């Protein structure tokens, strides 16, 4: 009997669905398992240790489901847990499996979008404090200067379905004013949190002309296409029955009611007690 070896996609909650949606557009043939750790979200303000332990637990569970490849579709987890998992845990868990994040694929190509070599990063407090974007962009594009702004209210607004409300304007405009004030020559703003694409309209309405706003879904999807192409041994292990299975560590009913805003279509999830 052929076994299912789905690609695992993980986020602290709903945000990774904005990435999964783009991955499915490019690679619909594979099986996928999504895990949202909604019961413990948001991760944005949590310590390195906590984000690492939560993320590791979720990666281990996805491996147990047969996933040979897991994508951390969460910047906070990519910033605070990915490297330790790759260096310390993978060997013990399954040395042939792989865990990939969203920061590297984004920083590899971000230089293509700027003329002024000034980039603004909008992210959770955890991602900003980790310095991951500044460090990684410096490696690929030493000529680019990076300004960062933590937007701690954005994920709670989005998770509570308040992202289109008039109340959200205040918090959106506050952080956009701050980032633009950090460097007036910024011509690219990266939404370095997988929840933030839901604020795209409000962000674009509030920004001066001439600033490109980038979200990561398509960037990560293109990078996965490229990764599978360069790693045929991994590509062969990913099963292809076009199944999609969704798990949440919180209420499946709440997840189903809320997820379509991120995913673009209705879905049915299962509860997972971790
Ligand atoms: N979606 C996650 C990210 O990309 C963050 C959400 C959270 O704070 O849990 O960083």
Short mmCIF file of C-alpha atoms and ligand atoms in Angstrom, two decimals:
data_model
loop_
_atom_site.label_atom_id
_atom_site.label_comp_id
_atom_site.label_asym_id
_atom_site.label_seq_id
_atom_site.Cartn_x
_atom_site.Cartn_y
_atom_site.Cartn_z
CA UNK A 1 0.00 0.00 0.00
CA UNK A 2 1.33 3.43 -0.91
CA UNK A 3 1.90 5.59 2.15
CA UNK A 4 1.19 9.27 2.39
CA UNK A 5 4.25 11.49 2.83
CA UNK A 6 2.76 14.96 2.88
CA UNK A 7 4.61 18.28 2.98
CA UNK A 8 4.09 19.77 6.45
CA UNK A 9 3.28 23.47 6.86
CA UNK A 10 3.44 25.01 10.30
CA UNK A 11 2.47 28.36 11.81
CA UNK A 12 1.64 29.62 15.29
CA UNK A 13 -1.93 30.06 14.04
CA UNK A 14 -3.61 31.14 10.82
CA UNK A 15 -0.84 33.16 9.17
CA UNK A 16 0.81 30.19 7.45
CA UNK A 17 -2.37 29.69 5.44
CA UNK A 18 -1.43 32.81 3.41
CA UNK A 19 1.76 30.97 2.44
CA UNK A 20 0.07 27.60 1.90
CA UNK A 21 -2.44 29.24 -0.48
CA UNK A 22 0.44 30.37 -2.73
CA UNK A 23 2.26 27.04 -2.44
CA UNK A 24 -0.89 25.22 -3.61
CA UNK A 25 -1.11 27.50 -6.65
CA UNK A 26 2.39 26.43 -7.75
CA UNK A 27 2.51 22.84 -6.45
CA UNK A 28 -1.05 21.49 -6.27
CA UNK A 29 -0.06 17.88 -6.94
CA UNK A 30 1.47 17.13 -3.52
CA UNK A 31 -0.19 16.09 -0.25
CA UNK A 32 -0.11 18.69 2.53
CA UNK A 33 -0.68 18.73 6.29
CA UNK A 34 -1.13 22.13 7.93
CA UNK A 35 -0.68 22.58 11.66
CA UNK A 36 -1.67 25.83 13.39
CA UNK A 37 -0.71 26.07 17.06
CA UNK A 38 -3.62 28.43 17.75
CA UNK A 39 -3.94 27.37 21.38
CA UNK A 40 -0.53 28.91 22.12
CA UNK A 41 -0.57 31.79 19.58
CA UNK A 42 0.62 34.46 19.25
CA UNK A 43 4.29 33.50 19.40
CA UNK A 44 5.43 37.06 18.63
CA UNK A 45 6.17 38.17 22.20
CA UNK A 46 7.39 34.84 23.57
CA UNK A 47 10.98 34.01 24.57
CA UNK A 48 13.44 32.16 22.34
CA UNK A 49 13.18 29.10 24.53
CA UNK A 50 9.40 28.95 24.46
CA UNK A 51 9.14 29.47 20.68
CA UNK A 52 11.82 26.81 20.17
CA UNK A 53 10.06 24.23 22.38
CA UNK A 54 6.62 24.85 20.88
CA UNK A 55 7.97 24.75 17.33
CA UNK A 56 10.02 21.61 17.96
CA UNK A 57 7.00 19.84 19.37
CA UNK A 58 4.98 20.72 16.25
CA UNK A 59 7.77 19.67 13.88
CA UNK A 60 8.10 16.32 15.68
CA UNK A 61 4.37 15.75 15.32
CA UNK A 62 4.49 16.58 11.61
CA UNK A 63 7.37 14.12 11.17
CA UNK A 64 5.25 11.49 12.93
CA UNK A 65 2.55 12.11 10.32
CA UNK A 66 5.08 11.03 7.68
CA UNK A 67 6.17 14.49 6.47
CA UNK A 68 9.67 14.30 4.98
CA UNK A 69 9.73 18.09 4.62
CA UNK A 70 8.30 20.75 6.95
CA UNK A 71 7.99 24.44 6.10
CA UNK A 72 7.93 26.83 9.05
CA UNK A 73 5.49 29.32 7.48
CA UNK A 74 6.03 31.64 10.43
CA UNK A 75 8.73 34.27 10.70
CA UNK A 76 8.86 34.15 14.48
CA UNK A 77 9.47 30.39 14.48
CA UNK A 78 11.91 30.71 11.58
CA UNK A 79 13.82 33.41 13.48
CA UNK A 80 13.83 31.77 16.89
CA UNK A 81 13.70 28.01 16.35
CA UNK A 82 14.74 26.96 12.86
CA UNK A 83 18.51 27.02 13.24
CA UNK A 84 18.50 25.13 16.54
CA UNK A 85 16.15 22.48 15.16
CA UNK A 86 18.32 22.07 12.05
CA UNK A 87 21.56 21.91 14.02
CA UNK A 88 20.57 20.10 17.23
CA UNK A 89 17.42 18.08 16.63
CA UNK A 90 17.21 16.93 13.04
CA UNK A 91 19.98 14.37 13.37
CA UNK A 92 18.18 12.73 16.29
CA UNK A 93 14.65 13.02 14.88
CA UNK A 94 15.30 11.96 11.30
CA UNK A 95 18.48 12.98 9.53
CA UNK A 96 16.89 12.51 6.10
CA UNK A 97 14.06 14.92 6.79
CA UNK A 98 14.27 18.66 6.25
CA UNK A 99 12.83 21.76 7.92
CA UNK A 100 12.83 25.02 5.96
CA UNK A 101 11.87 28.54 7.01
CA UNK A 102 10.62 31.70 5.34
CA UNK A 103 13.41 34.17 6.14
CA UNK A 104 16.16 32.81 3.92
CA UNK A 105 14.07 32.63 0.71
CA UNK A 106 12.89 36.18 1.30
CA UNK A 107 16.28 37.71 2.07
CA UNK A 108 17.88 35.95 -0.91
CA UNK A 109 15.81 37.90 -3.41
CA UNK A 110 14.74 41.08 -1.63
CA UNK A 111 17.52 43.12 -3.24
CA UNK A 112 15.76 42.77 -6.60
CA UNK A 113 12.97 45.07 -5.48
CA UNK A 114 14.83 48.14 -4.22
CA UNK A 115 16.32 51.03 -6.19
CA UNK A 116 17.39 53.07 -3.17
CA UNK A 117 18.95 50.13 -1.24
CA UNK A 118 16.81 51.07 1.78
CA UNK A 119 14.41 48.44 3.03
CA UNK A 120 11.89 48.47 5.86
CA UNK A 121 10.93 45.31 7.77
CA UNK A 122 7.56 45.13 9.54
CA UNK A 123 7.40 42.12 11.87
CA UNK A 124 6.55 40.78 15.31
CA UNK A 125 8.61 41.89 18.29
CA UNK A 126 10.32 38.47 18.38
CA UNK A 127 11.38 38.59 14.74
CA UNK A 128 12.68 42.15 15.08
CA UNK A 129 14.59 41.37 18.28
CA UNK A 130 16.19 38.27 16.76
CA UNK A 131 17.94 40.51 14.20
CA UNK A 132 17.51 37.70 11.65
CA UNK A 133 16.47 39.95 8.76
CA UNK A 134 19.29 42.43 9.30
CA UNK A 135 21.86 39.63 9.53
CA UNK A 136 20.59 37.65 6.53
CA UNK A 137 20.11 40.66 4.23
CA UNK A 138 23.64 41.83 5.07
CA UNK A 139 24.95 38.43 3.84
CA UNK A 140 23.28 38.66 0.44
CA UNK A 141 23.19 42.45 -0.06
CA UNK A 142 25.78 44.27 2.08
CA UNK A 143 24.93 47.52 0.28
CA UNK A 144 21.34 47.51 1.60
CA UNK A 145 20.46 49.26 4.83
CA UNK A 146 17.60 47.77 6.82
CA UNK A 147 15.20 49.54 9.20
CA UNK A 148 12.88 47.48 11.38
CA UNK A 149 9.60 48.18 13.14
CA UNK A 150 7.84 45.79 15.52
CA UNK A 151 4.05 45.89 15.18
CA UNK A 152 2.86 43.97 18.28
CA UNK A 153 -0.82 44.82 17.83
CA UNK A 154 -1.18 43.65 14.26
CA UNK A 155 -1.40 39.88 14.86
CA UNK A 156 -3.97 40.27 17.70
CA UNK A 157 -6.07 42.58 15.48
CA UNK A 158 -5.98 40.05 12.65
CA UNK A 159 -6.58 36.99 14.88
CA UNK A 160 -9.62 38.80 16.32
CA UNK A 161 -10.99 39.68 12.89
CA UNK A 162 -10.58 43.42 13.49
CA UNK A 163 -8.19 44.02 10.61
CA UNK A 164 -10.75 45.83 8.45
CA UNK A 165 -12.15 47.93 11.30
CA UNK A 166 -11.68 51.68 11.71
CA UNK A 167 -9.91 50.89 14.99
CA UNK A 168 -7.17 49.05 13.09
CA UNK A 169 -6.32 52.27 11.18
CA UNK A 170 -4.71 53.78 14.25
CA UNK A 171 -2.26 50.90 14.76
CA UNK A 172 -1.51 50.48 11.06
CA UNK A 173 -0.80 54.17 10.52
CA UNK A 174 1.25 54.47 13.72
CA UNK A 175 3.75 51.81 12.63
CA UNK A 176 3.89 52.97 9.02
CA UNK A 177 4.67 56.51 10.20
CA UNK A 178 7.40 55.12 12.46
CA UNK A 179 9.10 53.01 9.80
CA UNK A 180 9.03 55.76 7.18
CA UNK A 181 10.48 58.18 9.76
CA UNK A 182 13.39 55.77 10.38
CA UNK A 183 14.57 56.23 6.78
CA UNK A 184 12.82 58.52 4.31
CA UNK A 185 14.44 56.71 1.33
CA UNK A 186 12.85 53.31 2.03
CA UNK A 187 11.30 52.10 -1.23
CA UNK A 188 10.48 48.50 -0.18
CA UNK A 189 8.51 47.46 2.87
CA UNK A 190 8.48 43.75 3.66
CA UNK A 191 5.56 42.24 5.55
CA UNK A 192 7.79 39.86 7.53
CA UNK A 193 4.94 38.14 9.33
CA UNK A 194 2.66 35.71 7.55
CA UNK A 195 -0.42 37.28 9.14
CA UNK A 196 0.20 40.74 7.72
CA UNK A 197 -1.04 40.22 4.13
CA UNK A 198 -4.53 40.61 5.59
CA UNK A 199 -3.68 44.26 6.26
CA UNK A 200 -2.36 44.82 2.72
CA UNK A 201 -5.21 47.13 1.62
CA UNK A 202 -4.99 49.33 4.67
CA UNK A 203 -1.20 49.46 4.43
CA UNK A 204 -1.23 50.45 0.78
CA UNK A 205 -3.86 53.12 1.37
CA UNK A 206 -1.79 54.69 4.16
CA UNK A 207 1.62 54.76 2.49
CA UNK A 208 3.19 57.48 0.36
CA UNK A 209 3.46 56.60 -3.36
CA UNK A 210 6.68 54.96 -4.51
CA UNK A 211 6.94 52.33 -1.77
CA UNK A 212 6.55 48.70 -2.84
CA UNK A 213 4.90 46.46 -0.23
CA UNK A 214 6.04 42.83 -0.41
CA UNK A 215 4.37 39.83 1.18
CA UNK A 216 6.06 36.45 1.37
CA UNK A 217 3.56 33.87 0.11
CA UNK A 218 4.62 33.89 -3.51
CA UNK A 219 8.31 34.27 -2.65
CA UNK A 220 8.22 31.18 -0.41
CA UNK A 221 6.20 29.20 -2.96
CA UNK A 222 8.71 29.99 -5.75
CA UNK A 223 11.54 29.02 -3.47
CA UNK A 224 9.90 25.66 -2.68
CA UNK A 225 9.47 24.96 -6.39
CA UNK A 226 13.17 25.64 -6.81
CA UNK A 227 14.13 23.57 -3.73
CA UNK A 228 12.24 20.49 -4.96
CA UNK A 229 13.80 20.90 -8.36
CA UNK A 230 17.31 21.01 -6.84
CA UNK A 231 16.59 18.09 -4.46
CA UNK A 232 15.08 15.26 -6.53
CA UNK A 233 15.71 12.79 -3.67
CA UNK A 234 13.34 14.85 -1.48
CA UNK A 235 10.89 15.50 -4.30
CA UNK A 236 10.51 11.73 -4.84
CA UNK A 237 9.62 11.25 -1.18
CA UNK A 238 6.72 13.77 -1.27
CA UNK A 239 3.53 11.89 -2.10
CA UNK A 240 1.18 13.18 -4.76
CA UNK A 241 -2.52 12.66 -4.20
CA UNK A 242 -3.40 16.35 -3.86
CA UNK A 243 -4.80 15.88 -0.34
CA UNK A 244 -4.93 18.77 2.17
CA UNK A 245 -5.39 18.08 5.88
CA UNK A 246 -5.63 20.77 8.52
CA UNK A 247 -4.98 20.56 12.26
CA UNK A 248 -5.29 23.16 14.96
CA UNK A 249 -4.31 22.87 18.61
CA UNK A 250 -7.35 25.00 19.53
CA UNK A 251 -11.03 24.60 18.59
CA UNK A 252 -11.52 23.13 15.09
CA UNK A 253 -14.83 24.97 14.80
CA UNK A 254 -13.20 28.35 15.48
CA UNK A 255 -10.41 27.51 13.06
CA UNK A 256 -12.86 26.63 10.29
CA UNK A 257 -14.85 29.83 10.86
CA UNK A 258 -11.79 32.03 10.67
CA UNK A 259 -9.40 30.23 8.33
CA UNK A 260 -11.06 31.08 5.02
CA UNK A 261 -10.07 34.76 5.40
CA UNK A 262 -6.45 33.61 5.25
CA UNK A 263 -6.79 30.65 2.92
CA UNK A 264 -9.22 32.16 0.42
CA UNK A 265 -11.63 29.21 0.54
CA UNK A 266 -13.48 27.21 3.21
CA UNK A 267 -11.72 24.33 4.91
CA UNK A 268 -12.39 21.69 7.56
CA UNK A 269 -9.87 21.11 10.29
CA UNK A 270 -9.29 18.58 13.09
CA UNK A 271 -8.40 19.33 16.68
CA UNK A 272 -4.99 18.17 17.85
CA UNK A 273 -4.17 17.87 21.54
CA UNK A 274 -0.43 18.29 21.87
N1 LIG B 1 2.59 34.44 11.62
C1 LIG B 1 3.71 34.55 12.52
C2 LIG B 1 4.91 35.17 11.83
O1 LIG B 1 5.04 35.09 10.63
C3 LIG B 1 3.54 35.35 13.77
C4 LIG B 1 2.34 35.27 14.54
C5 LIG B 1 2.57 35.23 16.02
O2 LIG B 1 2.95 36.23 16.62
O3 LIG B 1 2.31 34.15 16.52
O4 LIG B 1 5.76 35.72 12.49
#
